Amino acid sequence: MDRKHKPSAISPAGTGPQPSVHAEQGKVVASLPTGDSVEVLLFGATVLSWKSNGRENIWVSDAAKLDGSKPVRGGVPLVFPAFGPPPKDHATGKLPQHGFARNSHWEYLGSSSSESGKLSSGGDDSVKLDFGLGTAELSEEARTAWPFDFSLVYSVTLAKDGLSTMLNVQNKGEKSFEFQMLLHTYFKIDDISKVAINGLGSTTYIDKMLNATEHQQTDPSIRIHGEVDRVYKSIKQDTTSITQDGKPRLDIVREGLSDSVVWNPWIEKAKGMGDFEPKEGYKKMVCVEVGAVDGWQKLEGGESFEGGMRCTARY
Ligand SMILES: O=P(O)(O)OC[C@H]1O[C@H](O)[C@H](O)[C@@H](O)[C@@H]1O
C-alpha cells in the first residue's frame, strides 16, 4: 500500500508536551498530555478505548475476542460494505453479516498532528491515526465474495474536545460498486435506566423488533426499557446526544452521514451471545451507530465517499 505517512511526524522539536503514539501487539495507542487516550486494534481497525477526563467512554465485553477469531464485541466495529445480513440478490450477498471490514487485518498508515487542539481545526495536542484496508489486504474469501477494487482509509483523531472517526471509501477500479457503512459504537454508560437519547425526534425509523416496519419517532427523547434495534433514516439534526440522569453525557455529530442505528440487546439477546460478558452488561452500554445504511451508496470508478462522526464527552 502506498498511503503511508512519514513515520511518526507528531513531535515538532522545541515545543511543550506532545501527544504520544505507540504501536504494540496489534494495537496503536495514542495519548494527549492531558491524559486523554485512544486505543485501536488493527484487527477491524476497532477502537477499543477512548478515555477523556479520566473516564472511559467505550464499552467492550469482558469476553470479547481480540485475537482476530471473530469481530470484537464492543468498541467501534466498522461495518462495510453491507449492514446486517446482506440481501442475497445484491453484490454483497455472499458476505457475512456487517461485511468484512470488522473482520479484516488493517494496516497502520501512521500518525500526524496539527495546530489548535480542536477537532474542528486540528491541533498541536491533537493526534490523527490513519488505518488502511484495500483489495490486497482482504482474505481470499472476502475478495472472491466481493470482487471490487477499493481502498478504505479510516482516520481516528483524538483531540482535547473529543474523538473523531472518519471513513474514506474510494473506488479504485473501473466497475461501479454499492456499499453501506456504519460505525457500530458501543458507548459506555453508568445505568441504562437513567439514559435518554435525544436528537432523533420527528424521524422515520425501521423497527427491526417489529418485522422491520416503519414508524415515526414522535417523542424527542428515547428511553430504553427492553431490546431495541432501530434504524433511523435521513435524520435532519446533525447531533444525537446521550444524557444520563438528565445531564449531558455524550454528543455524537454525524459527518456526511444521515442515518443512525440505536441498539441494546437487553436480557435475552445478551444471554444468547457467547462473547457478551458480563450478561448484565446490557445495562452499561448503548449502541448509537452513525452510518449510511438506508439503501446503498454508489461509487463509480475513481469516485470516493467520506463519512464519520465527531464525539464529545460532556460532564
Ligand atoms: O452480533 P452482531 O453481528 O455484532 O450484530 C449486532 C447488532 O448490530 C446492529 O446493531 C444491528 O442492527 C442488530 O440487528 C445486530 O444484532
Tab-separated table of C-alpha atoms and ligand atoms in Angstrom:
chain	number	residue	atom	x	y	z
A	1	MET	CA	0.000	0.000	0.000
A	2	ASP	CA	1.426	3.403	-0.945
A	3	ARG	CA	-0.527	5.527	1.539
A	4	LYS	CA	1.943	5.572	4.437
A	5	HIS	CA	2.842	8.859	6.096
A	6	LYS	CA	6.389	9.629	7.072
A	7	PRO	CA	6.915	7.696	10.310
A	8	SER	CA	5.691	9.405	13.457
A	9	ALA	CA	5.638	13.034	12.332
A	10	ILE	CA	3.954	14.099	15.567
A	11	SER	CA	6.566	15.796	17.738
A	12	PRO	CA	7.928	19.077	16.447
A	13	ALA	CA	11.144	19.773	18.361
A	14	GLY	CA	11.312	22.522	20.981
A	15	THR	CA	7.588	22.675	21.803
A	16	GLY	CA	5.738	21.746	25.023
A	17	PRO	CA	4.328	18.339	25.934
A	18	GLN	CA	3.310	16.472	22.822
A	19	PRO	CA	0.917	13.634	22.112
A	20	SER	CA	2.485	10.200	22.257
A	21	VAL	CA	1.760	7.307	19.928
A	22	HIS	CA	2.941	3.757	20.191
A	23	ALA	CA	2.137	0.593	18.332
A	24	GLU	CA	2.264	-2.660	20.272
A	25	GLN	CA	0.865	-6.174	19.948
A	26	GLY	CA	-1.527	-5.433	17.128
A	27	LYS	CA	-2.762	-2.161	18.675
A	28	VAL	CA	-1.999	1.531	18.301
A	29	VAL	CA	-2.362	3.672	21.416
A	30	ALA	CA	-2.283	7.490	21.353
A	31	SER	CA	-2.359	9.818	24.377
A	32	LEU	CA	-2.535	13.560	24.829
A	33	PRO	CA	-0.590	15.444	27.513
A	34	THR	CA	-3.958	15.808	29.315
A	35	GLY	CA	-4.074	12.002	29.793
A	36	ASP	CA	-6.895	11.532	27.271
A	37	SER	CA	-6.245	8.475	25.138
A	38	VAL	CA	-7.482	6.244	22.354
A	39	GLU	CA	-6.643	2.614	21.587
A	40	VAL	CA	-7.207	0.990	18.200
A	41	LEU	CA	-6.894	-2.726	17.422
A	42	LEU	CA	-5.526	-3.380	13.921
A	43	PHE	CA	-7.988	-6.255	13.596
A	44	GLY	CA	-11.035	-4.442	12.236
A	45	ALA	CA	-9.383	-1.044	12.987
A	46	THR	CA	-11.641	-1.373	16.017
A	47	VAL	CA	-11.458	1.491	18.525
A	48	LEU	CA	-11.278	-0.357	21.869
A	49	SER	CA	-10.998	2.562	24.245
A	50	TRP	CA	-11.433	6.319	24.295
A	51	LYS	CA	-10.740	7.954	27.639
A	52	SER	CA	-11.357	11.618	28.377
A	53	ASN	CA	-11.083	13.376	31.730
A	54	GLY	CA	-10.103	10.050	33.289
A	55	ARG	CA	-13.291	8.377	32.155
A	56	GLU	CA	-13.821	5.523	29.661
A	57	ASN	CA	-16.445	6.302	27.022
A	58	ILE	CA	-16.422	2.989	25.138
A	59	TRP	CA	-17.819	-0.353	26.313
A	60	VAL	CA	-16.045	-3.626	25.453
A	61	SER	CA	-17.327	-7.016	26.578
A	62	ASP	CA	-15.136	-8.901	29.070
A	63	ALA	CA	-15.447	-11.916	26.723
A	64	ALA	CA	-14.648	-10.013	23.514
A	65	LYS	CA	-12.197	-11.866	21.254
A	66	LEU	CA	-9.254	-9.639	20.425
A	67	ASP	CA	-7.236	-12.322	18.611
A	68	GLY	CA	-8.843	-11.955	15.184
A	69	SER	CA	-11.002	-15.055	15.552
A	70	LYS	CA	-14.236	-13.009	15.374
A	71	PRO	CA	-15.317	-9.351	15.339
A	72	VAL	CA	-14.879	-7.529	18.626
A	73	ARG	CA	-17.985	-7.477	20.856
A	74	GLY	CA	-17.830	-3.834	21.850
A	75	GLY	CA	-15.683	-0.881	20.883
A	76	VAL	CA	-16.361	0.677	17.492
A	77	PRO	CA	-16.600	-2.142	14.934
A	78	LEU	CA	-16.630	-0.841	11.361
A	79	VAL	CA	-19.476	-2.085	9.228
A	80	PHE	CA	-18.622	-2.161	5.483
A	81	PRO	CA	-19.727	-2.840	2.725
A	82	ALA	CA	-23.078	-4.196	3.990
A	83	PHE	CA	-25.126	-3.605	7.123
A	84	GLY	CA	-26.875	-6.599	8.698
A	85	PRO	CA	-27.280	-9.802	6.715
A	86	PRO	CA	-26.616	-8.698	3.101
A	87	PRO	CA	-29.512	-9.269	0.689
A	88	LYS	CA	-28.865	-12.448	-1.315
A	89	ASP	CA	-29.700	-10.712	-4.606
A	90	HIS	CA	-27.131	-7.938	-4.058
A	91	ALA	CA	-23.417	-7.873	-4.962
A	92	THR	CA	-22.636	-8.079	-1.219
A	93	GLY	CA	-24.894	-11.154	-0.881
A	94	LYS	CA	-22.074	-13.650	-0.192
A	95	LEU	CA	-20.508	-11.599	2.611
A	96	PRO	CA	-21.066	-12.216	6.317
A	97	GLN	CA	-23.362	-10.029	8.462
A	98	HIS	CA	-21.966	-6.438	8.583
A	99	GLY	CA	-19.409	-7.181	5.816
A	100	PHE	CA	-15.658	-7.750	6.043
A	101	ALA	CA	-14.137	-4.535	7.468
A	102	ARG	CA	-14.568	-5.568	11.109
A	103	ASN	CA	-13.112	-8.999	10.260
A	104	SER	CA	-10.005	-7.858	8.398
A	105	HIS	CA	-6.458	-7.002	9.452
A	106	TRP	CA	-5.897	-3.320	8.694
A	107	GLU	CA	-2.598	-1.621	8.052
A	108	TYR	CA	-1.421	1.201	10.312
A	109	LEU	CA	-0.524	4.073	7.979
A	110	GLY	CA	0.948	6.429	10.585
A	111	SER	CA	0.114	9.451	12.704
A	112	SER	CA	0.093	13.213	12.284
A	113	SER	CA	-0.833	16.293	14.286
A	114	SER	CA	-1.835	19.880	13.586
A	115	GLU	CA	-2.263	23.201	15.370
A	116	SER	CA	-5.170	24.104	17.678
A	117	GLY	CA	-6.197	21.136	19.829
A	118	LYS	CA	-9.727	21.233	18.434
A	119	LEU	CA	-11.335	18.525	16.328
A	120	SER	CA	-12.787	21.171	14.069
A	121	SER	CA	-9.419	22.683	13.176
A	122	GLY	CA	-6.817	20.093	14.224
A	123	GLY	CA	-4.279	20.798	16.966
A	124	ASP	CA	-0.791	20.513	18.383
A	125	ASP	CA	-2.209	18.403	21.120
A	126	SER	CA	-4.477	16.518	18.821
A	127	VAL	CA	-3.310	13.405	17.052
A	128	LYS	CA	-4.663	11.627	13.992
A	129	LEU	CA	-4.086	7.922	13.390
A	130	ASP	CA	-4.703	6.530	9.913
A	131	PHE	CA	-5.513	2.931	9.056
A	132	GLY	CA	-5.870	1.402	5.605
A	133	LEU	CA	-7.620	-1.563	4.063
A	134	GLY	CA	-7.624	-2.338	0.361
A	135	THR	CA	-8.314	-5.184	-2.001
A	136	ALA	CA	-4.785	-6.555	-1.420
A	137	GLU	CA	-5.294	-6.878	2.352
A	138	LEU	CA	-8.567	-8.817	2.085
A	139	SER	CA	-8.805	-12.511	2.742
A	140	GLU	CA	-9.126	-14.629	-0.391
A	141	GLU	CA	-12.661	-15.493	0.704
A	142	ALA	CA	-13.785	-11.841	1.032
A	143	ARG	CA	-12.080	-10.852	-2.231
A	144	THR	CA	-13.898	-13.611	-4.099
A	145	ALA	CA	-17.211	-12.734	-2.452
A	146	TRP	CA	-16.854	-9.005	-3.248
A	147	PRO	CA	-14.579	-8.647	-6.291
A	148	PHE	CA	-14.110	-4.867	-6.431
A	149	ASP	CA	-11.004	-2.706	-6.378
A	150	PHE	CA	-11.379	-0.382	-3.406
A	151	SER	CA	-9.420	1.429	-0.751
A	152	LEU	CA	-10.547	2.408	2.746
A	153	VAL	CA	-8.725	4.937	4.917
A	154	TYR	CA	-10.036	5.230	8.456
A	155	SER	CA	-8.836	8.259	10.408
A	156	VAL	CA	-9.158	8.338	14.185
A	157	THR	CA	-8.417	11.773	15.653
A	158	LEU	CA	-8.029	12.334	19.363
A	159	ALA	CA	-8.292	15.979	20.397
A	160	LYS	CA	-8.872	17.988	23.560
A	161	ASP	CA	-12.529	18.329	22.710
A	162	GLY	CA	-13.221	14.741	21.701
A	163	LEU	CA	-12.751	11.916	19.242
A	164	SER	CA	-13.446	11.899	15.540
A	165	THR	CA	-13.607	8.774	13.370
A	166	MET	CA	-13.882	9.240	9.602
A	167	LEU	CA	-14.022	6.588	6.904
A	168	ASN	CA	-12.932	7.398	3.381
A	169	VAL	CA	-14.054	4.928	0.713
A	170	GLN	CA	-12.503	5.012	-2.730
A	171	ASN	CA	-13.406	3.065	-5.827
A	172	LYS	CA	-10.020	2.349	-7.404
A	173	GLY	CA	-11.354	0.209	-10.213
A	174	GLU	CA	-13.428	0.770	-13.324
A	175	LYS	CA	-16.566	-1.084	-12.229
A	176	SER	CA	-19.006	0.833	-10.017
A	177	PHE	CA	-19.931	-0.653	-6.648
A	178	GLU	CA	-22.577	-0.113	-3.986
A	179	PHE	CA	-21.967	-0.160	-0.262
A	180	GLN	CA	-23.339	0.658	3.161
A	181	MET	CA	-21.198	1.763	6.107
A	182	LEU	CA	-21.736	2.181	9.829
A	183	LEU	CA	-19.665	2.937	12.926
A	184	HIS	CA	-21.183	0.426	15.340
A	185	THR	CA	-20.205	2.298	18.511
A	186	TYR	CA	-20.834	0.726	21.913
A	187	PHE	CA	-20.935	3.721	24.289
A	188	LYS	CA	-20.263	3.015	27.943
A	189	ILE	CA	-22.889	4.369	30.295
A	190	ASP	CA	-23.491	4.099	34.040
A	191	ASP	CA	-27.065	2.828	34.008
A	192	ILE	CA	-29.391	2.282	31.040
A	193	SER	CA	-32.436	3.187	33.164
A	194	LYS	CA	-31.074	6.717	33.569
A	195	VAL	CA	-30.125	7.285	29.941
A	196	ALA	CA	-32.013	9.206	27.274
A	197	ILE	CA	-31.098	9.619	23.619
A	198	ASN	CA	-32.021	12.965	22.100
A	199	GLY	CA	-31.863	14.412	18.608
A	200	LEU	CA	-33.808	11.756	16.714
A	201	GLY	CA	-37.248	13.327	17.146
A	202	SER	CA	-39.573	13.597	14.128
A	203	THR	CA	-37.501	10.968	12.298
A	204	THR	CA	-38.753	7.882	10.483
A	205	TYR	CA	-37.270	4.615	11.669
A	206	ILE	CA	-37.351	0.943	10.780
A	207	ASP	CA	-38.056	-1.147	13.849
A	208	LYS	CA	-36.218	-4.445	13.425
A	209	MET	CA	-38.005	-5.723	16.548
A	210	LEU	CA	-41.357	-5.241	14.786
A	211	ASN	CA	-40.743	-7.084	11.486
A	212	ALA	CA	-38.794	-4.165	10.022
A	213	THR	CA	-41.886	-1.964	9.902
A	214	GLU	CA	-41.648	1.808	9.525
A	215	HIS	CA	-42.547	4.152	12.388
A	216	GLN	CA	-42.262	7.815	13.287
A	217	GLN	CA	-40.263	8.962	16.328
A	218	THR	CA	-42.699	11.336	17.996
A	219	ASP	CA	-41.073	11.676	21.426
A	220	PRO	CA	-37.902	13.818	21.112
A	221	SER	CA	-36.281	11.703	23.833
A	222	ILE	CA	-35.755	7.923	23.597
A	223	ARG	CA	-35.580	5.823	26.771
A	224	ILE	CA	-34.637	2.151	26.684
A	225	HIS	CA	-36.659	-0.384	28.694
A	226	GLY	CA	-36.135	-3.527	26.612
A	227	GLU	CA	-34.447	-4.834	23.478
A	228	VAL	CA	-34.126	-2.054	20.913
A	229	ASP	CA	-32.969	-2.383	17.298
A	230	ARG	CA	-33.955	0.617	15.194
A	231	VAL	CA	-32.631	2.229	12.042
A	232	TYR	CA	-33.328	5.990	11.983
A	233	LYS	CA	-33.273	7.335	8.427
A	234	SER	CA	-32.463	10.704	6.842
A	235	ILE	CA	-32.064	12.448	10.188
A	236	LYS	CA	-32.340	16.229	9.955
A	237	GLN	CA	-30.418	17.129	13.133
A	238	ASP	CA	-26.633	16.594	12.933
A	239	THR	CA	-26.226	15.834	16.635
A	240	THR	CA	-27.541	12.916	18.657
A	241	SER	CA	-26.867	13.262	22.364
A	242	ILE	CA	-26.866	10.836	25.241
A	243	THR	CA	-27.925	12.197	28.606
A	244	GLN	CA	-27.595	10.466	31.949
A	245	ASP	CA	-29.765	11.483	34.898
A	246	GLY	CA	-30.857	14.443	32.745
A	247	LYS	CA	-27.267	15.681	32.350
A	248	PRO	CA	-25.419	15.743	29.007
A	249	ARG	CA	-23.020	12.785	28.745
A	250	LEU	CA	-22.022	12.426	25.074
A	251	ASP	CA	-22.674	14.351	21.877
A	252	ILE	CA	-22.365	12.444	18.616
A	253	VAL	CA	-22.226	14.566	15.459
A	254	ARG	CA	-22.786	12.882	12.102
A	255	GLU	CA	-20.363	13.975	9.370
A	256	GLY	CA	-21.542	13.285	5.817
A	257	LEU	CA	-23.963	10.619	7.076
A	258	SER	CA	-27.683	10.803	7.672
A	259	ASP	CA	-28.701	7.519	9.345
A	260	SER	CA	-28.238	6.131	12.850
A	261	VAL	CA	-28.939	2.779	14.450
A	262	VAL	CA	-29.911	2.523	18.116
A	263	TRP	CA	-29.312	-0.936	19.600
A	264	ASN	CA	-29.395	-2.564	23.010
A	265	PRO	CA	-29.663	-6.374	23.200
A	266	TRP	CA	-31.279	-6.383	26.669
A	267	ILE	CA	-31.512	-9.544	28.807
A	268	GLU	CA	-32.314	-12.471	26.491
A	269	LYS	CA	-30.199	-11.443	23.497
A	270	ALA	CA	-27.223	-10.722	25.782
A	271	LYS	CA	-27.625	-14.228	27.263
A	272	GLY	CA	-27.566	-15.692	23.758
A	273	MET	CA	-24.262	-14.033	22.779
A	274	GLY	CA	-21.303	-16.138	23.952
A	275	ASP	CA	-18.949	-13.156	23.749
A	276	PHE	CA	-21.185	-10.770	25.725
A	277	GLU	CA	-19.976	-10.564	29.331
A	278	PRO	CA	-20.976	-9.816	31.948
A	279	LYS	CA	-24.550	-10.771	30.995
A	280	GLU	CA	-25.750	-7.727	32.953
A	281	GLY	CA	-23.504	-5.614	30.694
A	282	TYR	CA	-26.532	-4.515	28.642
A	283	LYS	CA	-27.204	-2.042	31.475
A	284	LYS	CA	-23.808	-0.422	30.918
A	285	MET	CA	-23.855	0.074	27.148
A	286	VAL	CA	-25.884	1.554	24.378
A	287	CYS	CA	-25.064	1.458	20.690
A	288	VAL	CA	-25.664	4.688	18.796
A	289	GLU	CA	-24.255	3.938	15.363
A	290	VAL	CA	-23.845	6.600	12.676
A	291	GLY	CA	-23.914	5.439	9.087
A	292	ALA	CA	-25.238	5.287	5.567
A	293	VAL	CA	-27.466	2.206	5.734
A	294	ASP	CA	-30.765	3.252	4.195
A	295	GLY	CA	-30.397	1.960	0.632
A	296	TRP	CA	-26.931	1.943	-0.963
A	297	GLN	CA	-24.188	4.424	-1.736
A	298	LYS	CA	-22.928	4.021	-5.296
A	299	LEU	CA	-19.371	4.863	-6.326
A	300	GLU	CA	-18.336	4.939	-9.960
A	301	GLY	CA	-14.710	4.121	-10.835
A	302	GLY	CA	-12.363	6.764	-9.345
A	303	GLU	CA	-15.031	8.271	-7.053
A	304	SER	CA	-14.786	8.500	-3.288
A	305	PHE	CA	-17.034	8.992	-0.277
A	306	GLU	CA	-16.333	10.161	3.254
A	307	GLY	CA	-18.414	9.885	6.402
A	308	GLY	CA	-17.989	9.501	10.123
A	309	MET	CA	-18.632	11.053	13.499
A	310	ARG	CA	-17.298	13.573	15.970
A	311	CYS	CA	-17.921	12.657	19.613
A	312	THR	CA	-17.613	14.926	22.611
A	313	ALA	CA	-17.817	13.672	26.169
A	314	ARG	CA	-19.632	16.132	28.458
A	315	TYR	CA	-19.910	16.062	32.211
B	1	LIG	O1	-23.943	-9.555	16.609
B	1	LIG	P1	-23.503	-8.558	15.562
B	1	LIG	O2	-23.308	-9.170	14.197
B	1	LIG	O3	-22.295	-7.796	16.006
B	1	LIG	O4	-24.670	-7.507	15.409
B	1	LIG	C1	-25.135	-6.771	16.498
B	1	LIG	C2	-26.274	-5.846	16.067
B	1	LIG	O5	-25.797	-4.932	15.144
B	1	LIG	C3	-26.724	-3.895	14.714
B	1	LIG	O6	-26.971	-3.009	15.763
B	1	LIG	C4	-27.995	-4.498	14.179
B	1	LIG	O7	-28.991	-3.506	13.971
B	1	LIG	C5	-28.522	-5.580	15.078
B	1	LIG	O8	-29.596	-6.229	14.418
B	1	LIG	C6	-27.440	-6.577	15.445
B	1	LIG	O9	-27.972	-7.556	16.328
